[in-house]
mmCIF file of C-alpha atoms and ligand atoms in Angstrom:
data_model
loop_
_atom_site.group_PDB
_atom_site.id
_atom_site.type_symbol
_atom_site.label_atom_id
_atom_site.label_comp_id
_atom_site.label_asym_id
_atom_site.label_seq_id
_atom_site.Cartn_x
_atom_site.Cartn_y
_atom_site.Cartn_z
ATOM 1 C CA MET U 1 -3.602 -135.849 -80.473
ATOM 2 C CA VAL U 2 -0.530 -136.949 -79.244
ATOM 3 C CA GLN U 3 2.819 -137.688 -80.588
ATOM 4 C CA LEU U 4 5.057 -140.743 -78.993
ATOM 5 C CA LYS U 5 8.164 -142.164 -79.360
ATOM 6 C CA LEU U 6 9.207 -145.585 -79.705
ATOM 7 C CA GLU U 7 12.558 -146.054 -77.734
ATOM 8 C CA ILE U 8 14.156 -149.663 -77.178
ATOM 9 C CA LYS U 9 17.005 -150.594 -74.938
ATOM 10 C CA ALA U 10 18.775 -154.172 -75.226
ATOM 11 C CA GLU U 11 22.007 -155.869 -74.111
ATOM 12 C CA LEU U 12 23.892 -156.287 -76.396
ATOM 13 C CA GLU U 13 26.811 -158.814 -76.610
ATOM 14 C CA ASN U 14 29.829 -158.016 -79.128
ATOM 15 C CA LEU U 15 27.809 -156.196 -81.404
ATOM 16 C CA ALA U 16 28.081 -152.919 -82.690
ATOM 17 C CA ASN U 17 24.641 -152.196 -83.302
ATOM 18 C CA PHE U 18 21.060 -153.619 -84.403
ATOM 19 C CA GLN U 19 18.523 -152.777 -85.942
ATOM 20 C CA PRO U 20 15.551 -153.034 -88.533
ATOM 21 C CA GLN U 21 16.485 -154.805 -91.713
ATOM 22 C CA GLY U 22 16.171 -151.641 -93.776
ATOM 23 C CA GLY U 23 17.303 -149.182 -90.994
ATOM 24 C CA CYS U 24 14.492 -147.560 -88.289
ATOM 25 C CA ASP U 25 12.738 -146.152 -91.425
ATOM 26 C CA ASP U 26 12.520 -149.349 -93.601
ATOM 27 C CA PRO U 27 9.249 -148.916 -95.663
ATOM 28 C CA ASP U 28 8.868 -152.845 -95.287
ATOM 29 C CA PHE U 29 9.590 -153.040 -91.500
ATOM 30 C CA SER U 30 6.235 -153.763 -89.863
ATOM 31 C CA TYR U 31 6.057 -152.305 -86.544
ATOM 32 C CA TYR U 32 3.213 -154.437 -84.334
ATOM 33 C CA PHE U 33 1.794 -153.009 -80.822
ATOM 34 C CA LYS U 34 -1.198 -152.647 -78.995
ATOM 35 C CA LEU U 35 -3.600 -149.941 -78.587
ATOM 36 C CA LYS U 36 -5.059 -148.357 -76.293
ATOM 37 C CA CYS U 37 -8.810 -146.408 -76.895
ATOM 38 C CA GLY U 38 -8.272 -142.534 -75.370
ATOM 39 C CA ASN U 39 -12.355 -142.851 -75.171
ATOM 40 C CA CYS U 40 -13.160 -145.900 -72.825
ATOM 41 C CA GLY U 41 -9.401 -146.930 -71.778
ATOM 42 C CA GLU U 42 -9.993 -150.428 -73.896
ATOM 43 C CA VAL U 43 -6.585 -151.936 -75.033
ATOM 44 C CA SER U 44 -6.998 -153.733 -77.608
ATOM 45 C CA GLN U 45 -7.039 -158.040 -77.738
ATOM 46 C CA LYS U 46 -5.693 -158.462 -81.173
ATOM 47 C CA GLU U 47 -2.142 -156.837 -82.233
ATOM 48 C CA SER U 48 -2.477 -154.134 -84.557
ATOM 49 C CA CYS U 49 0.499 -153.826 -86.847
ATOM 50 C CA VAL U 50 2.017 -150.519 -89.088
ATOM 51 C CA THR U 51 4.282 -150.692 -91.702
ATOM 52 C CA LEU U 52 6.027 -147.256 -93.519
ATOM 53 C CA SER U 53 4.862 -147.953 -97.280
ATOM 54 C CA GLU U 54 1.324 -148.919 -96.431
ATOM 55 C CA MET U 55 -0.703 -146.391 -95.802
ATOM 56 C CA VAL U 56 -4.729 -146.361 -95.635
ATOM 57 C CA ASP U 57 -7.002 -143.416 -96.664
ATOM 58 C CA LEU U 58 -9.393 -142.069 -94.191
ATOM 59 C CA PRO U 59 -13.238 -141.423 -94.655
ATOM 60 C CA LYS U 60 -14.370 -138.344 -96.026
ATOM 61 C CA GLY U 61 -11.027 -137.470 -97.764
ATOM 62 C CA ARG U 62 -9.543 -136.450 -94.191
ATOM 63 C CA GLY U 63 -6.122 -137.318 -95.760
ATOM 64 C CA SER U 64 -4.407 -140.477 -95.051
ATOM 65 C CA ALA U 65 -3.019 -142.866 -91.829
ATOM 66 C CA HIS U 66 -0.968 -145.747 -91.707
ATOM 67 C CA LEU U 67 -3.835 -147.233 -89.456
ATOM 68 C CA VAL U 68 -7.627 -146.792 -89.071
ATOM 69 C CA GLN U 69 -8.944 -148.668 -86.092
ATOM 70 C CA LYS U 70 -12.346 -148.835 -84.447
ATOM 71 C CA CYS U 71 -12.184 -149.548 -80.954
ATOM 72 C CA LYS U 72 -14.323 -152.685 -80.033
ATOM 73 C CA PHE U 73 -15.608 -151.786 -76.881
ATOM 74 C CA CYS U 74 -17.191 -147.992 -77.469
ATOM 75 C CA GLY U 75 -16.943 -147.984 -81.366
ATOM 76 C CA ARG U 76 -14.851 -144.693 -81.408
ATOM 77 C CA ASP U 77 -12.469 -144.506 -84.330
ATOM 78 C CA GLY U 78 -8.965 -143.993 -84.083
ATOM 79 C CA THR U 79 -5.519 -143.203 -86.279
ATOM 80 C CA ILE U 80 -1.906 -144.152 -86.351
ATOM 81 C CA SER U 81 0.345 -142.488 -88.848
ATOM 82 C CA MET U 82 4.090 -143.317 -88.468
ATOM 83 C CA ILE U 83 6.548 -139.971 -88.826
ATOM 84 C CA PRO U 84 10.017 -141.142 -90.055
ATOM 85 C CA GLY U 85 13.508 -139.812 -89.524
ATOM 86 C CA ARG U 86 13.681 -139.855 -86.257
ATOM 87 C CA GLY U 87 15.086 -143.205 -85.185
ATOM 88 C CA ARG U 88 18.656 -144.358 -85.499
ATOM 89 C CA PRO U 89 20.386 -147.789 -84.852
ATOM 90 C CA TYR U 90 20.974 -149.265 -81.416
ATOM 91 C CA THR U 91 24.700 -149.237 -80.378
ATOM 92 C CA ILE U 92 26.926 -150.882 -78.335
ATOM 93 C CA GLU U 93 27.229 -147.754 -76.943
ATOM 94 C CA ASP U 94 23.834 -147.441 -75.554
ATOM 95 C CA SER U 95 23.864 -150.875 -74.284
ATOM 96 C CA GLU U 96 27.297 -150.053 -72.163
ATOM 97 C CA SER U 97 25.363 -146.780 -70.414
ATOM 98 C CA GLN U 98 22.086 -148.727 -70.124
ATOM 99 C CA GLU U 99 20.394 -146.126 -72.915
ATOM 100 C CA PHE U 100 17.124 -145.984 -74.500
ATOM 101 C CA ALA U 101 17.233 -145.182 -78.647
ATOM 102 C CA PRO U 102 14.724 -143.628 -80.588
ATOM 103 C CA LEU U 103 13.306 -146.143 -83.046
ATOM 104 C CA MET U 104 10.040 -144.566 -84.260
ATOM 105 C CA LEU U 105 8.008 -141.402 -83.803
ATOM 106 C CA PHE U 106 3.804 -142.179 -84.130
ATOM 107 C CA ASP U 107 1.190 -139.680 -84.374
ATOM 108 C CA CYS U 108 -1.635 -141.138 -82.261
ATOM 109 C CA ARG U 109 -5.242 -139.909 -82.731
ATOM 110 C CA GLY U 110 -8.008 -141.449 -80.522
ATOM 111 C CA PHE U 111 -5.545 -144.548 -79.555
ATOM 112 C CA GLU U 112 -2.297 -144.810 -77.241
ATOM 113 C CA LEU U 113 0.114 -147.472 -78.067
ATOM 114 C CA VAL U 114 1.075 -149.796 -75.400
ATOM 115 C CA GLU U 115 3.385 -152.809 -75.718
ATOM 116 C CA PHE U 116 5.604 -153.327 -78.240
ATOM 117 C CA TYR U 117 6.596 -156.320 -79.755
ATOM 118 C CA PHE U 118 9.918 -156.960 -81.293
ATOM 119 C CA LYS U 119 9.112 -160.264 -83.522
ATOM 120 C CA ASP U 120 11.329 -159.962 -86.928
ATOM 121 C CA GLY U 121 13.073 -158.345 -89.219
ATOM 122 C CA TRP U 122 15.982 -157.304 -87.315
ATOM 123 C CA VAL U 123 19.947 -156.953 -88.317
ATOM 124 C CA ALA U 124 23.003 -156.673 -86.217
ATOM 125 C CA GLU U 125 26.634 -156.526 -87.082
ATOM 126 C CA SER U 126 29.538 -157.402 -84.958
ATOM 127 C CA THR U 127 32.103 -155.355 -83.521
ATOM 128 C CA SER U 128 34.545 -157.641 -85.753
ATOM 129 C CA GLY U 129 32.225 -156.555 -89.044
ATOM 130 C CA THR U 130 30.345 -160.006 -89.209
ATOM 131 C CA LYS U 131 26.530 -158.898 -90.598
ATOM 132 C CA TYR U 132 23.695 -161.221 -88.705
ATOM 133 C CA LYS U 133 20.130 -160.723 -91.450
ATOM 134 C CA GLU U 134 16.646 -161.934 -90.078
ATOM 135 C CA ILE U 135 17.248 -162.404 -86.571
ATOM 136 C CA ASN U 136 13.949 -163.081 -84.726
ATOM 137 C CA PHE U 137 13.203 -162.669 -80.927
ATOM 138 C CA LEU U 138 9.886 -165.004 -81.593
ATOM 139 C CA ASP U 139 11.562 -167.746 -79.231
ATOM 140 C CA GLY U 140 13.632 -165.706 -77.394
ATOM 141 C CA ASP U 141 17.304 -163.651 -77.385
ATOM 142 C CA PHE U 142 19.284 -164.168 -80.211
ATOM 143 C CA VAL U 143 22.627 -165.761 -79.516
ATOM 144 C CA GLU U 144 25.409 -166.789 -81.866
ATOM 145 C CA TYR U 145 28.861 -167.295 -82.433
ATOM 146 C CA ASP U 146 31.056 -164.879 -84.538
ATOM 147 C CA GLU U 147 33.783 -167.146 -86.374
ATOM 148 C CA LYS U 148 35.541 -163.957 -87.300
ATOM 149 C CA GLY U 149 35.751 -162.297 -83.944
ATOM 150 C CA GLU U 150 35.864 -165.598 -81.960
ATOM 151 C CA CYS U 151 33.511 -164.602 -79.264
ATOM 152 C CA PRO U 152 29.662 -165.424 -78.763
ATOM 153 C CA VAL U 153 27.115 -162.342 -79.837
ATOM 154 C CA GLY U 154 23.878 -161.762 -78.745
ATOM 155 C CA ILE U 155 20.932 -159.555 -77.896
ATOM 156 C CA SER U 156 19.446 -159.982 -74.999
ATOM 157 C CA ASP U 157 17.177 -158.181 -72.187
ATOM 158 C CA LEU U 158 15.081 -156.375 -74.872
ATOM 159 C CA LYS U 159 12.744 -153.726 -73.314
ATOM 160 C CA HIS U 160 11.043 -150.669 -74.864
ATOM 161 C CA ARG U 161 9.229 -147.077 -73.567
ATOM 162 C CA PHE U 162 6.775 -144.799 -75.283
ATOM 163 C CA VAL U 163 7.686 -141.511 -74.901
ATOM 164 C CA VAL U 164 4.862 -138.014 -75.201
ATOM 165 C CA THR U 165 6.971 -135.762 -77.322
ATOM 166 C CA LYS U 166 5.993 -132.049 -78.293
HETATM 167 ZN ZN1 ZN N 201 -12.806 -147.394 -76.946
#
């Protein structure tokens, strides 16, 4: 078992912060990633996804997890559970100091997380207070014009990493 903390980094232009729609612990925000089998090392072909409000029961009454998956290569089962309360919005201060900020903590059994996909469901607020909803990165960077602040706003150079925590 290993706990992996997802951390993100971005270049914010005239944006005070950026985060999932309802915050890092948004019950309906989906985190997309790929899984690497801890047994054979195979990386899953398809993306997997977990959502805080959606849990599945484990076989034999061993509790529940946010994802139960079987490695297509060696057949070993693994589970992923989310641990809320560890993330925070990514801020302009983070961006200016080129720091990563924590988003979500994952308890991984049998699998490791590799590759996070930003996709959609993000919100941001400009330094002048304008709010942007339903931001997605499906076609690349986010670029807008802030009428109130009379300046361009944007999110670019998205990066992520998984940090092993104890
Ligand atoms: Zn495997």
